[in-house]
XYZ file of C-alpha atoms in Angstrom:
323
model
C 0.169 -0.403 -0.064
C 0.867 3.561 -0.824
C 0.749 7.130 -1.062
C 1.422 8.216 2.852
C -0.113 11.559 3.288
C 2.433 14.188 4.815
C 2.148 17.447 6.459
C 3.423 20.526 5.671
C 7.359 21.929 5.848
C 6.467 23.556 9.066
C 7.657 19.930 10.772
C 10.817 19.544 8.591
C 13.181 21.031 11.628
C 11.714 19.236 14.529
C 13.017 15.529 13.618
C 16.063 15.781 15.679
C 15.191 17.124 18.575
C 15.031 14.312 21.554
C 15.797 15.855 24.746
C 12.850 14.363 26.378
C 13.731 10.967 25.253
C 14.618 9.492 28.474
C 12.817 11.753 30.860
C 10.979 9.528 33.436
C 14.588 8.250 34.299
C 15.518 11.576 34.751
C 12.965 12.637 37.199
C 13.526 13.447 40.625
C 14.103 10.427 42.955
C 11.198 11.588 44.676
C 8.978 11.330 41.990
C 10.091 7.881 41.383
C 7.386 6.754 44.085
C 4.307 8.504 42.764
C 1.583 6.408 40.900
C 1.507 7.017 37.049
C -2.011 8.707 37.409
C -0.761 11.066 39.462
C 2.305 12.369 37.107
C 2.004 14.574 34.640
C 2.282 12.493 31.676
C 2.255 13.611 27.621
C 0.178 12.060 25.311
C -0.502 12.508 21.529
C -3.726 12.518 20.219
C -4.495 10.171 17.348
C -1.155 9.070 17.246
C -1.107 7.350 13.798
C -2.194 9.826 11.717
C 1.012 10.655 9.963
C 1.197 7.815 7.444
C -2.974 8.025 6.437
C -2.852 6.532 2.994
C -3.939 8.637 -0.165
C -5.430 5.403 -1.742
C -7.021 4.193 1.408
C -11.312 3.639 1.646
C -13.085 6.147 3.589
C -13.643 4.817 7.210
C -16.857 2.381 7.259
C -17.649 4.230 10.284
C -18.365 7.832 9.125
C -21.421 9.224 7.635
C -23.497 7.622 4.557
C -23.487 11.480 3.288
C -19.649 11.334 3.268
C -19.539 7.651 1.438
C -21.578 8.834 -0.663
C -19.914 11.925 -1.601
C -16.805 10.343 -1.493
C -17.896 7.784 -4.162
C -19.756 10.198 -6.502
C -16.471 12.662 -6.267
C -13.541 11.067 -5.102
C -11.294 13.485 -6.570
C -12.775 16.126 -4.539
C -14.040 14.902 -1.247
C -10.551 12.770 -0.684
C -8.022 15.590 -0.593
C -10.525 17.208 1.945
C -11.273 14.470 4.007
C -7.157 13.637 4.358
C -6.497 17.294 5.104
C -8.870 17.360 8.212
C -7.709 13.935 9.322
C -3.888 14.291 10.139
C -3.392 15.401 13.615
C 0.373 14.265 13.791
C 3.331 14.819 11.723
C 6.417 12.946 13.585
C 5.728 9.330 13.374
C 5.654 6.738 16.319
C 9.537 7.125 17.167
C 10.128 10.392 16.760
C 6.997 10.787 18.820
C 8.625 8.823 21.522
C 12.175 10.645 21.442
C 10.432 13.790 22.037
C 9.269 12.498 25.284
C 5.329 11.178 24.467
C 4.497 8.515 26.378
C 0.240 7.949 26.179
C 0.101 6.394 22.522
C -3.718 7.059 21.120
C -4.020 3.715 18.866
C -7.585 4.019 17.102
C -7.114 -0.049 15.545
C -9.415 -1.155 12.725
C -9.935 -3.637 10.143
C -10.463 -2.795 6.783
C -13.577 -4.881 5.080
C -11.021 -4.612 1.551
C -7.601 -5.716 3.778
C -6.135 -9.151 4.473
C -7.471 -11.672 6.630
C -5.199 -10.638 9.310
C -3.658 -6.885 8.720
C -4.953 -4.502 10.987
C -4.440 -0.810 10.653
C -5.015 2.522 12.442
C -8.150 4.532 11.443
C -8.901 8.310 11.715
C -11.660 8.787 9.038
C -9.316 6.994 6.298
C -6.874 3.661 7.328
C -3.364 4.111 7.466
C -0.253 2.642 5.241
C 1.157 1.466 9.031
C 0.090 -2.062 9.928
C -0.609 -2.531 14.095
C 1.857 -5.298 14.700
C 4.923 -3.425 12.878
C 3.772 -0.555 14.797
C 3.550 -2.498 18.569
C 7.213 -4.224 17.324
C 8.618 -0.560 16.406
C 7.442 0.704 19.965
C 8.729 -2.691 21.533
C 11.886 -1.979 19.597
C 12.234 1.278 21.015
C 11.416 0.623 24.309
C 14.312 -1.933 24.347
C 16.833 1.024 23.769
C 15.115 2.635 26.586
C 14.398 0.216 29.372
C 13.566 2.775 31.950
C 10.789 4.553 30.253
C 7.128 3.640 30.250
C 4.339 4.081 27.916
C 0.803 4.125 28.143
C -0.870 2.256 24.898
C -4.356 3.334 24.525
C -6.284 0.548 21.723
C -9.524 1.684 21.315
C -12.264 1.974 18.236
C -11.427 -1.561 16.917
C -13.624 -0.852 13.703
C -14.390 -4.441 12.242
C -12.495 -6.303 14.301
C -14.501 -9.690 15.313
C -13.889 -12.111 18.629
C -11.251 -13.721 16.511
C -9.494 -10.606 15.559
C -9.456 -9.152 18.874
C -7.945 -12.590 20.225
C -5.214 -12.334 17.266
C -4.392 -8.611 18.267
C -4.163 -9.046 21.845
C -1.493 -12.381 20.912
C 0.262 -10.006 19.121
C 0.430 -7.873 22.107
C 1.843 -10.134 24.300
C 4.189 -12.081 21.540
C 5.492 -8.435 21.299
C 5.969 -7.155 24.508
C 6.062 -10.086 26.730
C 7.687 -9.338 30.075
C 7.315 -5.664 29.636
C 3.659 -5.312 30.124
C 2.276 -4.862 33.444
C -0.439 -6.514 34.572
C -4.003 -4.885 35.253
C -4.378 -4.071 39.221
C -3.011 -1.345 41.128
C -1.800 1.282 39.448
C 1.851 1.196 39.834
C 4.971 3.724 40.511
C 8.124 4.016 37.939
C 10.410 2.337 41.009
C 7.703 -0.521 41.140
C 7.852 -0.759 37.497
C 11.900 -0.867 36.937
C 12.110 -3.387 39.802
C 10.095 -5.489 37.466
C 11.176 -5.047 34.197
C 7.840 -3.832 33.102
C 7.594 -0.830 30.600
C 3.917 -1.308 29.013
C 0.242 -0.437 30.356
C -2.027 -1.513 27.716
C -5.792 -0.308 28.317
C -8.257 -1.653 25.890
C -11.661 -0.781 24.972
C -13.160 -4.171 24.641
C -15.269 -5.597 27.560
C -15.002 -9.498 26.613
C -11.316 -9.119 26.038
C -10.551 -7.370 29.395
C -12.268 -10.634 31.081
C -9.585 -12.948 29.192
C -6.786 -11.323 29.952
C -5.007 -9.642 32.964
C -2.617 -8.000 30.882
C -4.990 -5.840 29.520
C -6.342 -2.558 32.013
C -9.846 -0.723 31.054
C -10.071 2.149 28.693
C -8.753 5.406 29.976
C -11.365 8.129 29.856
C -10.346 11.205 27.388
C -11.864 14.564 28.088
C -12.518 15.354 24.492
C -14.122 19.151 23.971
C -15.425 18.723 20.470
C -14.842 22.285 19.246
C -13.090 24.649 16.897
C -12.527 27.330 19.528
C -9.820 27.174 21.821
C -11.444 29.236 24.032
C -14.651 27.019 24.590
C -12.000 23.999 24.901
C -10.545 25.456 27.644
C -13.811 25.942 29.492
C -14.883 22.552 29.024
C -11.509 21.234 30.048
C -11.945 23.551 33.412
C -15.477 22.286 34.037
C -14.468 18.596 33.773
C -11.519 19.488 36.313
C -14.707 21.471 38.281
C -16.218 17.828 38.863
C -13.337 16.050 39.683
C -10.563 13.860 38.232
C -11.279 10.198 37.648
C -9.611 7.902 40.061
C -6.825 6.324 37.738
C -5.308 7.636 34.486
C -7.205 10.026 32.753
C -6.554 12.477 29.710
C -6.978 15.824 29.426
C -7.414 16.407 25.068
C -6.234 19.801 24.004
C -7.174 18.617 20.438
C -9.073 21.181 18.521
C -12.050 19.560 16.614
C -13.617 20.793 13.253
C -17.380 20.415 12.079
C -18.796 20.779 8.735
C -19.955 24.240 8.999
C -16.285 24.982 9.725
C -14.722 22.894 6.793
C -17.553 24.296 4.354
C -16.354 28.167 5.769
C -12.711 27.434 5.622
C -12.210 25.601 2.203
C -8.301 26.122 2.115
C -7.798 25.375 5.579
C -6.585 22.032 7.051
C -6.653 20.534 10.771
C -3.003 21.467 10.987
C -3.661 25.241 9.982
C -6.679 25.582 12.372
C -4.303 24.139 15.389
C -1.049 25.698 14.888
C -2.166 29.570 15.607
C -3.674 28.291 18.687
C -1.064 26.333 20.217
C 0.082 29.270 22.469
C -2.858 29.856 24.050
C -3.385 25.885 24.629
C 0.104 26.028 26.171
C -0.298 28.715 28.744
C -3.178 26.632 29.981
C -0.973 23.380 30.216
C 1.443 25.240 32.166
C -1.176 26.481 34.561
C -1.953 22.545 35.571
C -1.023 20.904 38.304
C -0.534 16.952 38.963
C -1.293 15.239 41.794
C -4.307 13.052 43.499
C -5.883 16.608 44.162
C -9.974 16.464 42.590
C -8.782 18.970 40.145
C -5.523 17.762 39.097
C -4.286 16.557 35.613
C -2.700 13.716 34.793
C -2.231 12.912 30.671
C -2.683 15.393 28.534
C -2.808 14.921 25.327
C -2.733 17.165 21.788
C -2.134 17.343 18.364
C 0.847 17.999 16.263
C 3.392 16.985 18.967
C 6.705 18.803 18.338
C 5.201 22.282 16.632
C 5.576 24.178 20.290
C 6.832 23.213 23.634
C 3.706 21.088 24.534
C 6.112 17.913 25.620
C 8.479 19.490 27.814
C 5.569 21.687 29.317
C 3.249 18.955 30.184
C 6.718 17.202 31.735
C 7.965 20.204 33.456
C 4.299 20.038 35.564
C 5.686 17.052 37.559
C 8.016 19.830 39.575
C 5.083 20.859 40.863
C 4.764 17.767 42.978
C 7.912 18.755 44.869
C 6.438 21.827 45.928
C 4.349 20.183 48.676
């Protein structure tokens, strides 16, 4: 499969920046005994959209109207869908090098695909296969034995029970003893002592019941708005309701709607997002991790590497030392 989509050259100078690739192992030792859900952890929203396939069909979960438009006017519909589907420019290894430790993996099986080939999806499918990507993550972890990643496996478009079992078997085979079994959320020191580096959340209840290596789905606060101030109001409202008990994600990603797309035909998700990053980053820097009801945990964003987002999220952990 070919035709990988790339974003604009605004990210061309980012691929050598990896100052945060070992940030967990260089945290102050006092933070090694803080449970993961009380740390501040950077994440990427829709991690795999850097490799969407130009030739891919539209996801079967998209609206019937979009499916019809794509069949009738593919030369018009497809480019529009693609430019509003890409949320990341860095590949998964580059994101890990940049310091991302929560990966948002939307997994799907294409009806048109081969029996066991699983892809990622965000309106269209990726060129990357799930098994290859998990192997890439595992190889990165072997080079960084004191870093820990959270893999949020979700969506599961088109997956049968057999395909779920196949996917879980792949996860077990690829990560092996790196997997942290479900239980009380550990600290970094506990994970290091066990040689564990991977927490897999898996949003399929039947699979959870069969496999102790899988953790329940992680709540994701999604504002679903094109307006930055509306997104930040939503996040503040969620904070006022109290944080979940375990891992959770505050999403700083803006979301287009049909009205916005029609009113801005020459724009893209990237063009909509980048001018708003300074305001979003300012909000990030105001946050505080920890057990308090208004504390944050994972903070995820789009276009990782375009600004200081990852470093800002990591730096919040210093506030835990002020207590």
